[in-house]
Amino acid sequence: MQAAQPEETMSDKLIKAQTLKGFRDYLPDAAMAREHIIDVARRVYRSYGFSPIDTPALEYSEILLGKGSDETDKQMFRFRDQGDRDVAMRFDLTIPFARFAAQHLADIGTPFKRYHIGTVWRAEKPQKGRFREFMQCDFDTIGTDANAADIETLLVIHDLLEQIGIERFTIRVNHRQLLNGLLEKIGLADRSVGVLRALDKLPKIGRDKVLAEMTGDVGADEAAAAQVLDFAELSGSPEEVLSKVESLVTGSERGLDGVNRLRELFATVRTAGIDAGRVQLDVSIARGLDYYTGTIYETFLDDLPKIGSVCSGGRYDNLAGLFTKQPLPGVGASLGLDRLLAALQELGVLETTTTPANVLVTLFDKDHLADYIRIGRVLRQAGIATEVYPLFRPLKKQFQYADRKGFKALVVAGGDEFDAGVWTVKNLASGEQQQVREADIAEAIRGISG
Amino acid sequence: MQAAQPEETMSDKLIKAQTLKGFRDYLPDAAMAREHIIDVARRVYRSYGFSPIDTPALEYSEILLGKGSDETDKQMFRFRDQGDRDVAMRFDLTIPFARFAAQHLADIGTPFKRYHIGTVWRAEKPQKGRFREFMQCDFDTIGTDANAADIETLLVIHDLLEQIGIERFTIRVNHRQLLNGLLEKIGLADRSVGVLRALDKLPKIGRDKVLAEMTGDVGADEAAAAQVLDFAELSGSPEEVLSKVESLVTGSERGLDGVNRLRELFATVRTAGIDAGRVQLDVSIARGLDYYTGTIYETFLDDLPKIGSVCSGGRYDNLAGLFTKQPLPGVGASLGLDRLLAALQELGVLETTTTPANVLVTLFDKDHLADYIRIGRVLRQAGIATEVYPLFRPLKKQFQYADRKGFKALVVAGGDEFDAGVWTVKNLASGEQQQVREADIAEAIRGISG
């Protein structure tokens, strides 16, 4: 082999520059849009006292698999490391958080509020908008079943969307015990998984097909199945619906507890000054079958509902039962970063730019490189992000660069300006330019780039 | 197997909560410290017009291996994915950037300035302060060999350290062509790799042993080896040293070019107003053998030099020769995030806290949950990060929680306060408390938490 392939050919052969199927690069415009959303999420999470944590990308497979399904197993990037350990890349942030909570419980104490913004990997079949590497932005409060934490979760979701700059959105809220209470009353408690699975399809397949599934596979009688569907289709103000549910579940303690918690939630949300139209009770949403046990949240963009929920979550009884005997009830939600970014792009809300700086200092007079570099520093110290073009090329070329990148202002100076002790500041949108002394340059630029 | 293990035993068995050897969790205090440094780095990079990019954690092994050594191969987490592709986790951000630049050259154009803050993985032998997963913070300007970019790289390093809050640091600068120019003149140009390797050990093993290595393995004659060492030990102001080097390398074009570029660098750095003591010429530093071809930077903390360089980099001739025939010269550096964090901790510069919020609203009167939650919202809207305790527990417990987490102020209200329409604000450091109307609460808290 070695002899057959002369060294020259080897080194001349280029390696094809490509990413793996289902993976992608972030170019500056996409990376800046993502950084912006992450910044907002962090600011909102922190404003409520949630602290950041991080966990490794690689864990023992045993931990990540937990009681996971075959589906999970197939989607994991799993391998044997140099020490022959069975390891895998995390496919969500929930199981690592469960492991983390069990491992560090004595250090973190409860209640514990954390956010975790991190990359996860799933070997799913790639398709439009679905990648094998994506980011999750989770926040949770664990170690308490207090309704205050449920209510706060909703406020965080609200502030997230609002601060990202979305005006028209709806947070749909439900409580798993409403339906469970009803099922208990009508004798279907032991078939709740099948009922929920059928009900989950309601928006997609419609009432008749759901009824058929319930009376077929699930094995409910027709009257009970009809009651479940009547329940799922209840409408009106949250207070009205809750009153109807209350009468339907009377006698079921868990059902009434759910009603009372939601009553308190809607009352508090109003007192806190949240726009009532943004928070709706939707007793039909179920969100997964096993995990959530209490409040459930889904968030839809009113102008783009078809993309699905952009921020979902709920309350669970026990986060870390696989790892510790200490019960850890909690509540939280996850911002669908990539889905939201795609939506913002589709809605034209994202301002795309390829430079984080607004100002470009162009180079002209080779004797004055130090002054061009110095003025960049002067502007930065005044809080203005400023790029200095690195080359003495024709100004036309530098102007083209400024156009392509999207700078808002140019700073130009040649022999005349240096003699007179001034700088020319050019507004790239209007084409206007003015000559200003160094002491006034920051103000002149603020007038342009805002 | 299935029959031998009854299901009850299975589900009762806990999975041990542990991280892999060489990996670690970030608890809130560590995660907040890291987020702070990353924030500063991003702000500084952006202030110079560097844009963010990102690349996948997983790449084709062929790409990451490039012309890498066996050492690199051994350290890679490498495996076959579900599609039987030979893939690996990135072990630095340089090779992915080379691949990225070659792949997207038409889109990004040149000059191109990017920063990349991302996690990398190396299966190194774990030891104190060395982990198998760590973060790199790189910035580079590619597509130009202009000295302005070299000078700017130094300014970015300077601003990084300064903005992180370090006052006493030294950036050591060198240019690879100074020594190459000398070697050319004294006939050792073809042994530069060996000479550099020996010279790299100078701080550790001293002059005599380096001399021995040069005259031994490297095969230089004694006079030439002595000249190299005299050169490496030149001292004085940058201008003085450069004058001496100039006379030593006269006749070597590359040597003189290096001298001229460093002259311009030091002159510009002074004009730009950088403290001269923070930037030193050190003709002995070499930084790796193959990669860097021009300017070289290393950065040391004056109060903790033993931890080594916390920000290093330099100029290279061609970033992406493995992937494209288009030459891409560039210059950049990398902030050693973990090393710096360890140093800041050792120096006691890091303020550690486990909550990002300064204020805790305690719960007392069960009829007023909505008001407690509302006042949290009022404070957040005034820009004050505020946590609302989720449970109605004895105030003593809530105060203990506040102490443990490090809040600065408490907001308390019971029946009397609600009747009078006031809130009690308590300064946790001084113990002082005052009653204020809602309209004044944000100001009262700013008076405490600054």
PDB file of N, CA, C and O in Angstrom, chain B residues 134-154:
ATOM      1  N   PHE B 134     -13.674  19.831  27.695  1.00  0.00           N
ATOM      2  CA  PHE B 134     -13.421  21.209  28.119  1.00  0.00           C
ATOM      3  C   PHE B 134     -13.805  22.173  27.013  1.00  0.00           C
ATOM      4  O   PHE B 134     -14.120  21.772  25.893  1.00  0.00           O
ATOM      5  N   MET B 135     -13.774  23.443  27.354  1.00  0.00           N
ATOM      6  CA  MET B 135     -14.269  24.435  26.420  1.00  0.00           C
ATOM      7  C   MET B 135     -13.104  25.240  25.857  1.00  0.00           C
ATOM      8  O   MET B 135     -12.170  25.576  26.562  1.00  0.00           O
ATOM      9  N   GLN B 136     -13.194  25.534  24.565  1.00  0.00           N
ATOM     10  CA  GLN B 136     -12.208  26.427  23.961  1.00  0.00           C
ATOM     11  C   GLN B 136     -12.902  27.704  23.501  1.00  0.00           C
ATOM     12  O   GLN B 136     -14.078  27.694  23.140  1.00  0.00           O
ATOM     13  N   CYS B 137     -12.167  28.801  23.542  1.00  0.00           N
ATOM     14  CA  CYS B 137     -12.690  30.114  23.141  1.00  0.00           C
ATOM     15  C   CYS B 137     -11.713  30.714  22.141  1.00  0.00           C
ATOM     16  O   CYS B 137     -10.796  31.437  22.528  1.00  0.00           O
ATOM     17  N   ASP B 138     -11.901  30.410  20.865  1.00  0.00           N
ATOM     18  CA  ASP B 138     -10.941  30.818  19.836  1.00  0.00           C
ATOM     19  C   ASP B 138     -11.424  32.049  19.076  1.00  0.00           C
ATOM     20  O   ASP B 138     -12.626  32.214  18.862  1.00  0.00           O
ATOM     21  N   PHE B 139     -10.498  32.859  18.628  1.00  0.00           N
ATOM     22  CA  PHE B 139     -10.855  33.901  17.657  1.00  0.00           C
ATOM     23  C   PHE B 139      -9.742  33.987  16.618  1.00  0.00           C
ATOM     24  O   PHE B 139      -8.567  33.782  16.934  1.00  0.00           O
ATOM     25  N   ASP B 140     -10.102  34.240  15.367  1.00  0.00           N
ATOM     26  CA  ASP B 140      -9.137  34.283  14.258  1.00  0.00           C
ATOM     27  C   ASP B 140      -9.583  35.274  13.197  1.00  0.00           C
ATOM     28  O   ASP B 140     -10.779  35.491  12.993  1.00  0.00           O
ATOM     29  N   THR B 141      -8.602  35.837  12.512  1.00  0.00           N
ATOM     30  CA  THR B 141      -8.841  36.622  11.300  1.00  0.00           C
ATOM     31  C   THR B 141      -8.150  35.875  10.172  1.00  0.00           C
ATOM     32  O   THR B 141      -6.931  35.682  10.218  1.00  0.00           O
ATOM     33  N   ILE B 142      -8.910  35.428   9.180  1.00  0.00           N
ATOM     34  CA  ILE B 142      -8.268  34.672   8.101  1.00  0.00           C
ATOM     35  C   ILE B 142      -8.450  35.373   6.759  1.00  0.00           C
ATOM     36  O   ILE B 142      -9.320  36.221   6.585  1.00  0.00           O
ATOM     37  N   GLY B 143      -7.589  34.988   5.826  1.00  0.00           N
ATOM     38  CA  GLY B 143      -7.683  35.521   4.469  1.00  0.00           C
ATOM     39  C   GLY B 143      -6.846  36.762   4.262  1.00  0.00           C
ATOM     40  O   GLY B 143      -6.987  37.440   3.248  1.00  0.00           O
ATOM     41  N   THR B 144      -5.969  37.070   5.203  1.00  0.00           N
ATOM     42  CA  THR B 144      -5.088  38.218   5.028  1.00  0.00           C
ATOM     43  C   THR B 144      -3.802  38.001   5.815  1.00  0.00           C
ATOM     44  O   THR B 144      -3.828  37.378   6.876  1.00  0.00           O
ATOM     45  N   ASP B 145      -2.691  38.507   5.267  1.00  0.00           N
ATOM     46  CA  ASP B 145      -1.463  38.465   6.066  1.00  0.00           C
ATOM     47  C   ASP B 145      -1.106  39.853   6.587  1.00  0.00           C
ATOM     48  O   ASP B 145       0.006  40.103   7.022  1.00  0.00           O
ATOM     49  N   ALA B 146      -2.093  40.758   6.563  1.00  0.00           N
ATOM     50  CA  ALA B 146      -1.833  42.133   7.017  1.00  0.00           C
ATOM     51  C   ALA B 146      -1.411  42.156   8.479  1.00  0.00           C
ATOM     52  O   ALA B 146      -2.003  41.480   9.318  1.00  0.00           O
ATOM     53  N   ASN B 147      -0.408  42.962   8.762  1.00  0.00           N
ATOM     54  CA  ASN B 147       0.081  43.097  10.128  1.00  0.00           C
ATOM     55  C   ASN B 147      -0.979  43.726  11.035  1.00  0.00           C
ATOM     56  O   ASN B 147      -0.968  43.511  12.242  1.00  0.00           O
ATOM     57  N   ALA B 148      -1.902  44.503  10.461  1.00  0.00           N
ATOM     58  CA  ALA B 148      -2.975  45.102  11.267  1.00  0.00           C
ATOM     59  C   ALA B 148      -3.736  44.013  12.015  1.00  0.00           C
ATOM     60  O   ALA B 148      -4.157  44.212  13.159  1.00  0.00           O
ATOM     61  N   ALA B 149      -3.913  42.857  11.378  1.00  0.00           N
ATOM     62  CA  ALA B 149      -4.635  41.758  12.031  1.00  0.00           C
ATOM     63  C   ALA B 149      -3.814  41.170  13.180  1.00  0.00           C
ATOM     64  O   ALA B 149      -4.362  40.787  14.219  1.00  0.00           O
ATOM     65  N   ASP B 150      -2.497  41.116  13.000  1.00  0.00           N
ATOM     66  CA  ASP B 150      -1.627  40.628  14.087  1.00  0.00           C
ATOM     67  C   ASP B 150      -1.708  41.575  15.285  1.00  0.00           C
ATOM     68  O   ASP B 150      -1.781  41.147  16.443  1.00  0.00           O
ATOM     69  N   ILE B 151      -1.679  42.858  14.977  1.00  0.00           N
ATOM     70  CA  ILE B 151      -1.712  43.859  16.054  1.00  0.00           C
ATOM     71  C   ILE B 151      -3.054  43.789  16.779  1.00  0.00           C
ATOM     72  O   ILE B 151      -3.122  43.829  18.004  1.00  0.00           O
ATOM     73  N   GLU B 152      -4.115  43.652  15.996  1.00  0.00           N
ATOM     74  CA  GLU B 152      -5.441  43.579  16.599  1.00  0.00           C
ATOM     75  C   GLU B 152      -5.569  42.351  17.505  1.00  0.00           C
ATOM     76  O   GLU B 152      -6.191  42.415  18.564  1.00  0.00           O
ATOM     77  N   THR B 153      -5.001  41.231  17.082  1.00  0.00           N
ATOM     78  CA  THR B 153      -5.042  40.015  17.905  1.00  0.00           C
ATOM     79  C   THR B 153      -4.470  40.300  19.288  1.00  0.00           C
ATOM     80  O   THR B 153      -5.029  39.888  20.308  1.00  0.00           O
ATOM     81  N   LEU B 154      -3.372  41.041  19.310  1.00  0.00           N
ATOM     82  CA  LEU B 154      -2.773  41.386  20.585  1.00  0.00           C
ATOM     83  C   LEU B 154      -3.700  42.280  21.408  1.00  0.00           C
ATOM     84  O   LEU B 154      -3.855  42.106  22.620  1.00  0.00           O
TER      85      LEU B 154
END
